[in-house]
Every structure is written in structure tokens, then in C-alpha cells.
């Protein structure tokens, strides 16, 4: 069994995250994460929780079989920190670690390359009780966790992703309080942001020092933004949006600093920056992962406090999340960040759409998703043809799962999951993706 060669060929995969699919929330020594606590408090739209979710923890072999049937080159998944370090730090939980080893072994047997995300939002509750991301000690906690996971998976994994979408877990979890841990306010937001950047770079440096052949990346959520009208006011609004949603967690890492010029409110972060931190948050990643779903049209609006822009709704088709469908965004983001000289390689680490899917006679005819994927993959390949070094696309998601504060209603999967029976049904989009991938393989 060997790790598939990370050569320059374009890879197609799919992505998931631990809390959204694993279930087994308290099995085999796992402790509670902030999402267990948050959902158990009834904070989710449909009052659900992911105690069972897709029960992937107990059904991972079946799921890897499905991935093989879909012809996937790669699978991106995340580690549940409280499953492997129930106290957040200290003694590792061998049973939890063993689960990820077995998952990787199954993937490698099928020649599916594992891309491991270290943090996709399920912080151990015990660390949140000490302040979570607002406590600067998280740099040490996260570093320790990184070493434990590297030691556990070093023979099985070459591709590491440090964080998933800092914007989302920090803005929604620490500024607006609509995601776990449900905290609010600028103070929490800026502290958590800066500490996440420091912890991210520290973790990446540890991986690099432990394994010079590891490929180390991180992911960001991005939304291409366009001015509503062709005037300076709206262009400025678009720059502000871009600074906040897209560049806030990229620019400081590549040495450009927090984009305070474009969005003055970001200056508040200075209070939490200690001497030498500007170097401490930098890391020369091997690759950046872009997660993107939609685009925005914005207009200057002084009434909206501190942001100074307003989003405009368009008459575009929408997904079940209400997100407008506009495939030019994925192309334009790749062009924008692919032109950063500091960025070596890009992947689309998430892209996909939720629709109200139904199983009919054992099939799910999700033409709308096929159309969405087709358009978006096309736009990615166009950016590649335009000279951008983008080398992979991961569909979100392998299977329907727990969509955070929205609960189980939105279905993003290539595979339908019946949450009562846990039966998996490959959707038409899954078959389409399989055929699309094999078509490309036969051509190359
Ligand atoms: O389900 C999420 C995922 O966890 C992070 N990126 C966006 C997806 C869809 O909302």
C-alpha cells in the first residue's frame, strides 16, 4: 500500500468534515466538542444534533467503497480533535486515533489520496471552557494536537490542511454567535482571528519540521464580489467586502498584513498583536484551498455600520441555501489569488450545492446539481487553461450531512443519506461525477 503520487495531474475528489458525518459523539472515549454542546442546547434550526449524523464512524468502510465506485482520486476529511485528545491536550485516545488510521488504510487500499484537515470547527469543549480561540494558549494546544496527529498518520498522509474556513468559524462562532460556541462581539472576534492565524502558522511550521516531504496547505472561504454599478463608490464597497470575506485570512499569512487600508474597522485587531506576531502568522504554504459557492453584488451603503456596503439580490437561480448560482465567481477567485506571487498552488477544496433531493424508485434525479457541478468545474478548468496553477477540485460533499446551524434540511451530497435508516443512495450527480472523472482518465 502506498500513498498515491502527488504529481501535478489535476485531481477530482470530494470533501466532508468530522462533526458533519461521523456521529458516535460519545463513543470509544470521545469527549464533547463545542458543536455537541451547542446543538444539545437546541440552537439548531430543526433542533437536531449530529450525535448520529451519517454514522460514518461505524460505516466508513461502506463509504470508502462508495468513493471507489465514484472513481475519486482524493478524499478530504477532518479529524475530530476531541476524539483523539479528549482532554484537548495530554493523553491521546488510541481508539479515536485508530479510527483515522483504519480510514486512511481503507482509502489507500483503493488508491484514494487522503487530504486531512486538522480543524473543521469541532473544538474540544474543555478547551472552549478555557476561552477557546480567544485564549492565546490555543497556539500551544493546537501545536500539541498537530504533533499527535502527524505522529499517528505520518506513514499514511502527505497532504495536510490546517484550518477550514477561519472566516466562517470565527465570524459566525465568535462575532455573531450563530455557530458554536455562540459567542459574540468584536473583542472575541479579533482575538480569535489573530490567535487562529498564529496557531495556523505554528501548526504548519511543526509539520514542516517533522516532515520535509509533507504537503502543507490551509483553506479559506471566498466569495467573488462585484460592484453593483461601475462607479468608485461601489468599487470601494466591493474592495471592502473582498477585504473582509476573502483577504482577511490570506493577506497576513502571505506577508501582506491584515487588509486594514480597505476596511478600517480591522484596525481594532492591532490591540491583540504582540511584537513579532506579524512574522509569527506567516507561513509559506505549499497550497491554498479555496472553498466557494456563490458570488455577491455589492453597493456602497454608509448606513450599514463598519462595513459600509450592502449586498444586492439578483434574479439568479438559487440553491436550497438561498445562495445565488453564478459560476463565474469560482473562475475569478482563482484568477485573483492564483496571481498572488506568494501563492504556489491552488485547489478548490469545496464547491457544490444543496437542493431538495428526493429518492424516487431508488434513484435521485438531481439534474440541478449536475448542471451546477458541470458549470463550476468548467470554470475551474478555464482558469487552469488561463495559466493558473490549480490542481484539484473537491465536490462538497460526498454525502448529505449535518449543515451546522441549518440542521439536516440542506442536502449537499453526491450521495443521498436517509437519516432514519442511514441508507446511502448514489444520486444521479454522483454517477455523473464518476463518468466525468473516468472520461478524463481515459483521455489522459
Ligand atoms: O457544510 C459547509 C462546510 O462545513 C464548510 N463550507 C461550507 C459548507 C456548506 O455550507
Coordinates of C-alpha atoms and ligand atoms in Angstrom, one line a residue:
X1 CA 0.0 0.0 0.0
X2 CA 1.5 3.4 -0.9
X3 CA 0.4 7.0 -0.8
X4 CA -0.8 8.0 -4.3
X5 CA 1.8 10.1 -6.1
X6 CA 1.1 13.8 -5.6
X7 CA 2.3 14.6 -9.1
X8 CA 0.9 17.6 -11.0
X9 CA -2.1 15.9 -12.5
X10 CA -5.5 17.5 -11.8
X11 CA -7.3 15.5 -9.2
X12 CA -11.0 15.1 -8.5
X13 CA -12.2 14.4 -5.0
X14 CA -15.0 15.0 -2.5
X15 CA -14.9 16.5 0.9
X16 CA -16.6 16.1 4.3
X17 CA -15.9 17.0 7.9
X18 CA -15.9 15.0 11.1
X19 CA -18.8 16.6 13.0
X20 CA -21.0 16.7 10.0
X21 CA -20.8 13.0 9.2
X22 CA -19.2 10.9 11.9
X23 CA -21.8 10.6 14.7
X24 CA -20.6 8.4 17.5
X25 CA -20.4 11.6 19.5
X26 CA -19.5 9.9 22.8
X27 CA -18.2 6.5 21.6
X28 CA -14.8 5.0 22.4
X29 CA -13.6 7.7 24.7
X30 CA -14.5 10.8 22.6
X31 CA -15.3 13.9 24.6
X32 CA -17.8 16.7 23.7
X33 CA -16.9 19.3 21.1
X34 CA -18.3 22.8 21.1
X35 CA -20.8 21.6 18.4
X36 CA -22.1 18.8 20.7
X37 CA -22.7 21.4 23.4
X38 CA -24.2 24.0 21.1
X39 CA -26.6 21.5 19.4
X40 CA -27.6 19.9 22.6
X41 CA -28.7 23.3 23.8
X42 CA -31.3 23.3 21.0
X43 CA -29.6 26.0 18.9
X44 CA -30.0 24.3 15.5
X45 CA -32.9 25.4 13.2
X46 CA -34.5 21.9 13.2
X47 CA -33.5 21.3 16.8
X48 CA -31.3 18.4 15.6
X49 CA -27.8 17.5 16.6
X50 CA -25.1 15.3 14.9
X51 CA -25.0 12.6 17.7
X52 CA -25.6 10.1 14.9
X53 CA -25.4 12.1 11.7
X54 CA -24.4 9.7 8.9
X55 CA -22.9 7.3 11.4
X56 CA -19.7 7.4 9.3
X57 CA -17.7 6.3 12.4
X58 CA -19.3 2.9 12.2
X59 CA -19.9 2.8 8.4
X60 CA -16.7 4.3 7.0
X61 CA -15.8 1.1 5.1
X62 CA -19.1 1.3 3.1
X63 CA -18.4 5.0 2.5
X64 CA -14.9 4.3 1.1
X65 CA -16.4 1.6 -1.1
X66 CA -18.7 4.3 -2.5
X67 CA -15.8 6.7 -3.0
X68 CA -14.1 4.0 -5.0
X69 CA -17.2 3.4 -7.1
X70 CA -17.3 7.2 -7.8
X71 CA -13.7 7.0 -9.1
X72 CA -12.4 9.6 -6.7
X73 CA -8.7 10.4 -6.8
X74 CA -8.8 12.0 -3.4
X75 CA -10.9 12.4 -0.3
X76 CA -10.7 15.4 2.1
X77 CA -11.9 14.8 5.6
X78 CA -11.2 16.2 9.0
X79 CA -10.1 14.9 12.4
X80 CA -12.3 15.4 15.4
X81 CA -9.9 16.9 17.9
X82 CA -12.0 15.7 21.0
X83 CA -11.9 12.1 19.6
X84 CA -8.1 11.9 19.6
X85 CA -7.3 14.1 22.5
X86 CA -10.4 14.0 24.8
X87 CA -8.8 16.5 27.2
X88 CA -7.8 18.8 24.4
X89 CA -4.1 18.1 25.2
X90 CA -2.3 15.4 27.1
X91 CA -3.1 11.7 26.8
X92 CA -4.1 10.6 23.3
X93 CA -7.1 8.3 22.9
X94 CA -5.8 5.3 21.0
X95 CA -9.3 4.2 19.9
X96 CA -10.0 7.5 18.3
X97 CA -6.6 7.6 16.6
X98 CA -7.1 4.1 15.4
X99 CA -10.3 5.1 13.6
X100 CA -8.4 7.6 11.4
X101 CA -5.7 5.1 10.7
X102 CA -8.2 2.5 9.5
X103 CA -10.0 5.1 7.4
X104 CA -6.7 6.0 5.8
X105 CA -5.8 2.4 5.2
X106 CA -9.1 1.8 3.5
X107 CA -8.5 4.8 1.3
X108 CA -5.0 3.8 0.4
X109 CA -6.1 0.3 -0.5
X110 CA -8.4 1.9 -3.1
X111 CA -5.7 4.4 -4.2
X112 CA -7.6 7.3 -2.9
X113 CA -5.3 10.1 -1.7
X114 CA -6.2 11.3 1.8
X115 CA -6.3 15.1 2.4
X116 CA -6.5 15.6 6.2
X117 CA -8.0 18.8 7.6
X118 CA -6.9 19.3 11.2
X119 CA -9.6 21.8 12.2
X120 CA -13.0 21.8 10.8
X121 CA -14.7 23.5 13.7
X122 CA -15.2 20.8 16.4
X123 CA -13.0 22.3 19.2
X124 CA -12.9 20.2 22.4
X125 CA -15.5 21.8 24.8
X126 CA -12.9 21.5 27.5
X127 CA -10.7 24.0 25.7
X128 CA -13.6 26.3 25.0
X129 CA -14.1 26.4 28.7
X130 CA -10.7 27.9 28.9
X131 CA -11.5 30.6 26.3
X132 CA -11.1 28.5 23.1
X133 CA -9.8 30.5 20.2
X134 CA -9.9 33.7 22.3
X135 CA -7.2 32.3 24.6
X136 CA -3.6 32.8 23.2
X137 CA -2.7 29.4 24.8
X138 CA -4.5 27.8 21.8
X139 CA -1.3 28.2 19.9
X140 CA 0.3 25.6 22.2
X141 CA -2.8 23.4 22.4
X142 CA -3.1 23.3 18.6
X143 CA 0.6 22.7 18.2
X144 CA 0.4 19.7 20.5
X145 CA -2.6 18.3 18.7
X146 CA -0.8 18.8 15.3
X147 CA 2.2 16.7 16.6
X148 CA -0.1 13.9 17.9
X149 CA -1.9 13.7 14.5
X150 CA 1.3 13.8 12.5
X151 CA 2.8 11.1 14.5
X152 CA -0.3 9.0 14.1
X153 CA -0.8 9.4 10.4
X154 CA 2.7 10.3 9.0
X155 CA 3.0 6.9 7.1
X156 CA -0.4 7.3 5.6
X157 CA -0.9 11.0 4.8
X158 CA 1.2 13.5 2.8
X159 CA -1.5 16.2 2.2
X160 CA -2.3 18.3 5.3
X161 CA -4.8 21.1 5.6
X162 CA -4.5 23.2 8.8
X163 CA -7.8 25.1 9.1
X164 CA -11.1 25.0 7.4
X165 CA -12.5 28.5 6.7
X166 CA -11.4 30.7 9.6
X167 CA -13.8 33.4 8.4
X168 CA -16.8 31.2 9.0
X169 CA -16.0 29.6 12.3
X170 CA -14.7 32.9 13.8
X171 CA -17.3 35.3 12.4
X172 CA -20.3 33.0 13.0
X173 CA -18.9 31.5 16.2
X174 CA -17.2 34.4 17.9
X175 CA -18.7 37.6 16.4
X176 CA -22.3 36.8 15.6
X177 CA -22.9 33.8 17.9
X178 CA -25.0 31.8 15.4
X179 CA -22.5 28.9 15.3
X180 CA -20.7 27.1 18.2
X181 CA -19.6 28.3 20.7
X182 CA -22.2 31.0 20.3
X183 CA -20.0 33.9 21.5
X184 CA -20.4 37.5 20.2
X185 CA -18.6 40.8 20.0
X186 CA -15.6 42.5 18.4
X187 CA -13.3 41.6 21.3
X188 CA -13.9 37.9 20.9
X189 CA -13.8 38.1 17.1
X190 CA -10.4 39.9 16.8
X191 CA -8.8 37.8 19.5
X192 CA -10.0 34.6 18.0
X193 CA -8.9 35.8 14.5
X194 CA -5.4 36.7 15.4
X195 CA -4.9 33.6 17.6
X196 CA -6.2 31.3 14.7
X197 CA -3.6 32.9 12.4
X198 CA -0.8 32.4 14.9
X199 CA -1.9 28.8 15.7
X200 CA -2.2 28.0 12.0
X201 CA 1.3 29.1 11.2
X202 CA 2.7 27.4 14.3
X203 CA 1.0 24.1 13.3
X204 CA 2.3 24.4 9.8
X205 CA 5.8 25.0 11.0
X206 CA 5.6 21.9 13.2
X207 CA 4.5 19.8 10.3
X208 CA 7.3 21.1 8.1
X209 CA 9.9 20.5 10.8
X210 CA 8.6 16.9 11.3
X211 CA 8.4 16.0 7.7
X212 CA 10.1 17.9 4.9
X213 CA 8.1 16.0 2.3
X214 CA 4.7 16.8 3.7
X215 CA 2.5 19.0 1.5
X216 CA 1.0 21.6 3.8
X217 CA -2.0 23.8 3.0
X218 CA -4.9 25.5 4.5
X219 CA -8.4 26.5 3.3
X220 CA -10.4 29.7 3.2
X221 CA -14.0 30.5 2.3
X222 CA -14.1 33.0 -0.5
X223 CA -16.9 34.8 -2.4
X224 CA -16.1 36.7 -5.6
X225 CA -17.6 40.2 -5.3
X226 CA -18.6 42.7 -8.0
X227 CA -19.6 46.3 -7.7
X228 CA -23.3 46.9 -8.4
X229 CA -22.5 49.9 -10.6
X230 CA -19.4 51.0 -12.4
X231 CA -18.6 53.8 -10.1
X232 CA -15.9 54.4 -7.5
X233 CA -18.3 54.2 -4.5
X234 CA -19.4 50.7 -5.4
X235 CA -16.0 49.6 -6.4
X236 CA -14.9 50.7 -2.9
X237 CA -17.7 48.6 -1.5
X238 CA -16.6 45.6 -3.4
X239 CA -13.0 46.1 -2.1
X240 CA -14.3 46.3 1.4
X241 CA -16.3 43.1 1.0
X242 CA -13.3 41.4 -0.5
X243 CA -11.0 42.6 2.3
X244 CA -13.4 41.1 4.9
X245 CA -14.7 37.9 3.4
X246 CA -11.7 36.9 1.3
X247 CA -8.4 38.6 2.1
X248 CA -8.6 39.0 5.9
X249 CA -7.3 35.4 6.5
X250 CA -5.0 35.2 3.4
X251 CA -3.1 38.5 3.2
X252 CA -1.5 38.4 6.7
X253 CA -0.3 34.9 6.1
X254 CA 1.5 35.7 2.9
X255 CA 3.1 38.7 4.4
X256 CA 0.8 41.5 3.1
X257 CA -0.6 42.3 6.6
X258 CA -4.3 42.5 7.6
X259 CA -6.1 44.5 4.9
X260 CA -6.8 47.5 7.2
X261 CA -6.5 50.0 4.4
X262 CA -9.5 48.7 2.6
X263 CA -11.6 48.1 5.7
X264 CA -10.6 50.5 8.6
X265 CA -12.6 48.6 11.3
X266 CA -9.9 45.8 11.0
X267 CA -7.5 48.2 12.8
X268 CA -9.1 47.1 16.0
X269 CA -7.1 43.9 15.7
X270 CA -3.9 45.8 16.5
X271 CA -4.7 45.6 20.1
X272 CA -4.1 41.9 20.1
X273 CA -0.9 41.9 18.0
X274 CA 2.2 41.3 20.1
X275 CA 5.8 42.1 19.0
X276 CA 7.0 39.7 16.2
X277 CA 3.4 38.4 15.6
X278 CA 3.5 39.8 12.0
X279 CA 6.2 37.2 11.3
X280 CA 4.6 34.6 13.5
X281 CA 1.4 34.5 11.4
X282 CA 3.2 34.0 8.2
X283 CA 3.8 30.6 6.5
X284 CA 4.8 29.7 3.0
X285 CA 2.1 27.1 2.3
X286 CA 2.6 24.5 -0.4
X287 CA -1.0 25.1 -1.4
X288 CA -4.1 27.1 -0.6
X289 CA -7.6 25.6 -0.7
X290 CA -10.4 27.8 -1.9
X291 CA -13.9 26.9 -0.7
X292 CA -16.5 28.8 -2.8
X293 CA -20.2 28.5 -3.6
X294 CA -21.7 31.8 -4.8
X295 CA -20.9 35.4 -5.7
X296 CA -22.1 38.8 -4.4
X297 CA -23.0 42.1 -5.9
X298 CA -22.5 45.0 -3.5
X299 CA -23.3 48.6 -3.3
X300 CA -21.9 51.4 -1.1
X301 CA -24.1 52.0 1.9
X302 CA -23.0 54.2 4.8
X303 CA -25.9 53.2 7.0
X304 CA -24.6 49.7 7.5
X305 CA -22.2 50.2 10.4
X306 CA -18.5 49.5 10.0
X307 CA -18.8 47.5 6.7
X308 CA -20.2 50.3 4.6
X309 CA -21.7 48.1 1.9
X310 CA -24.9 46.3 1.2
X311 CA -25.5 43.2 -0.8
X312 CA -28.0 43.3 -3.7
X313 CA -30.2 40.4 -4.5
X314 CA -30.3 39.3 -8.2
X315 CA -32.7 37.4 -10.2
X316 CA -30.5 34.4 -10.5
X317 CA -31.4 30.7 -9.8
X318 CA -30.7 29.8 -6.2
X319 CA -29.8 26.7 -4.2
X320 CA -31.7 25.4 -1.2
X321 CA -29.4 27.6 1.0
X322 CA -30.8 30.6 -0.9
X323 CA -27.3 31.1 -2.5
X324 CA -27.3 32.6 -6.0
X325 CA -25.8 30.4 -8.7
X326 CA -23.1 32.2 -10.6
X327 CA -20.2 30.1 -11.9
X328 CA -18.0 33.0 -13.0
X329 CA -17.1 33.6 -9.3
X330 CA -15.0 30.4 -9.0
X331 CA -13.0 31.3 -12.1
X332 CA -12.5 34.9 -11.0
X333 CA -11.3 33.9 -7.5
X334 CA -8.8 31.5 -9.0
X335 CA -7.5 34.3 -11.2
X336 CA -7.4 36.7 -8.3
X337 CA -5.5 34.5 -5.8
X338 CA -3.6 32.5 -8.5
X339 CA -1.9 35.7 -9.4
X340 CA -0.5 36.3 -5.9
X341 CA 3.2 35.6 -6.4
X342 CA 3.2 34.3 -2.8
X343 CA 0.7 31.5 -3.6
X344 CA 2.3 28.5 -5.2
X345 CA -0.6 26.2 -5.9
X346 CA -4.4 26.2 -5.5
X347 CA -7.1 23.7 -5.0
X348 CA -10.8 24.1 -4.9
X349 CA -11.3 22.3 -1.6
X350 CA -15.1 22.8 -1.6
X351 CA -17.7 23.6 -4.1
X352 CA -21.2 22.3 -4.5
X353 CA -24.9 23.0 -4.0
X354 CA -27.8 22.0 -1.8
X355 CA -31.1 21.1 -3.3
X356 CA -34.3 19.5 -2.1
X357 CA -33.5 16.0 -3.3
X358 CA -35.9 13.1 -3.2
X359 CA -35.3 9.4 -3.6
X360 CA -37.8 8.0 -6.3
X361 CA -37.7 4.3 -7.1
X362 CA -34.2 4.0 -5.7
X363 CA -32.8 7.0 -7.7
X364 CA -32.2 10.7 -7.1
X365 CA -32.6 12.7 -10.2
X366 CA -30.7 15.8 -9.3
X367 CA -30.2 17.5 -12.6
X368 CA -29.8 20.9 -11.0
X369 CA -26.7 19.7 -9.1
X370 CA -25.3 18.1 -12.3
X371 CA -25.7 21.4 -14.0
X372 CA -24.1 23.3 -11.1
X373 CA -21.1 21.0 -10.9
X374 CA -20.6 21.0 -14.7
X375 CA -20.6 24.8 -14.9
X376 CA -18.3 25.2 -11.9
X377 CA -15.8 22.5 -12.9
X378 CA -15.7 24.1 -16.4
X379 CA -14.9 27.5 -14.9
X380 CA -12.1 25.9 -12.8
X381 CA -10.6 24.3 -15.9
X382 CA -10.9 27.5 -17.7
X383 CA -8.8 29.3 -15.0
X384 CA -6.3 26.4 -15.3
X385 CA -6.2 26.9 -19.1
X386 CA -5.6 30.6 -18.4
X387 CA -2.4 29.7 -16.6
X388 CA -3.5 29.4 -13.0
X389 CA -1.8 26.7 -11.1
X390 CA -5.0 25.0 -9.8
X391 CA -4.6 21.3 -9.5
X392 CA -7.7 19.8 -8.0
X393 CA -11.4 20.1 -7.3
X394 CA -13.3 18.6 -4.3
X395 CA -17.0 18.5 -4.5
X396 CA -18.8 19.4 -1.3
X397 CA -20.0 17.0 -0.2
X398 CA -19.5 13.2 -0.6
X399 CA -22.8 12.7 1.2
X400 CA -25.7 14.6 2.7
X401 CA -24.9 15.6 6.2
X402 CA -25.4 18.0 9.1
X403 CA -25.3 21.5 7.8
X404 CA -24.4 23.3 11.0
X405 CA -27.0 25.8 12.3
X406 CA -29.3 24.8 9.4
X407 CA -29.5 21.2 10.6
X408 CA -30.3 18.3 8.2
X409 CA -32.6 20.1 5.7
X410 CA -30.0 21.2 3.1
X411 CA -28.6 18.3 1.2
X412 CA -25.3 18.9 -0.5
X413 CA -24.3 15.2 -1.1
X414 CA -23.3 13.3 -4.3
X415 CA -24.8 10.5 -2.2
X416 CA -28.2 10.7 -0.5
X417 CA -28.5 9.7 3.1
X418 CA -31.7 8.5 4.6
X419 CA -31.3 9.8 8.2
X420 CA -33.7 7.2 9.6
X421 CA -32.3 4.1 8.0
X422 CA -28.8 5.5 7.2
X423 CA -29.1 4.0 3.8
X424 CA -26.9 5.6 1.2
X425 CA -28.1 6.1 -2.4
X426 CA -25.8 7.4 -5.0
X427 CA -27.5 10.4 -6.7
X428 CA -27.5 11.0 -10.5
X429 CA -24.9 13.7 -9.8
X430 CA -22.7 11.1 -8.2
X431 CA -22.9 8.9 -11.3
X432 CA -22.3 11.9 -13.5
X433 CA -19.2 12.9 -11.5
X434 CA -18.0 9.3 -11.7
X435 CA -18.4 9.3 -15.5
X436 CA -16.9 12.7 -15.8
X437 CA -13.8 11.6 -13.9
X438 CA -13.4 8.4 -15.9
X439 CA -13.9 10.3 -19.1
X440 CA -11.0 12.5 -18.3
X441 CA -8.9 9.5 -17.1
X442 CA -9.4 7.7 -20.4
X443 CA -8.4 10.8 -22.3
X444 CA -5.2 11.4 -20.4
Ligands
LIG1 O1 -21.1 22.4 5.1 C1 -20.2 23.5 5.0 C2 -18.8 23.1 5.3 O2 -18.7 22.6 6.5 C3 -17.9 24.3 5.2 N1 -18.0 25.0 4.0 C4 -19.4 25.3 3.5 C5 -20.2 24.1 3.5 C6 -21.6 24.4 3.1 O3 -22.2 25.4 3.8

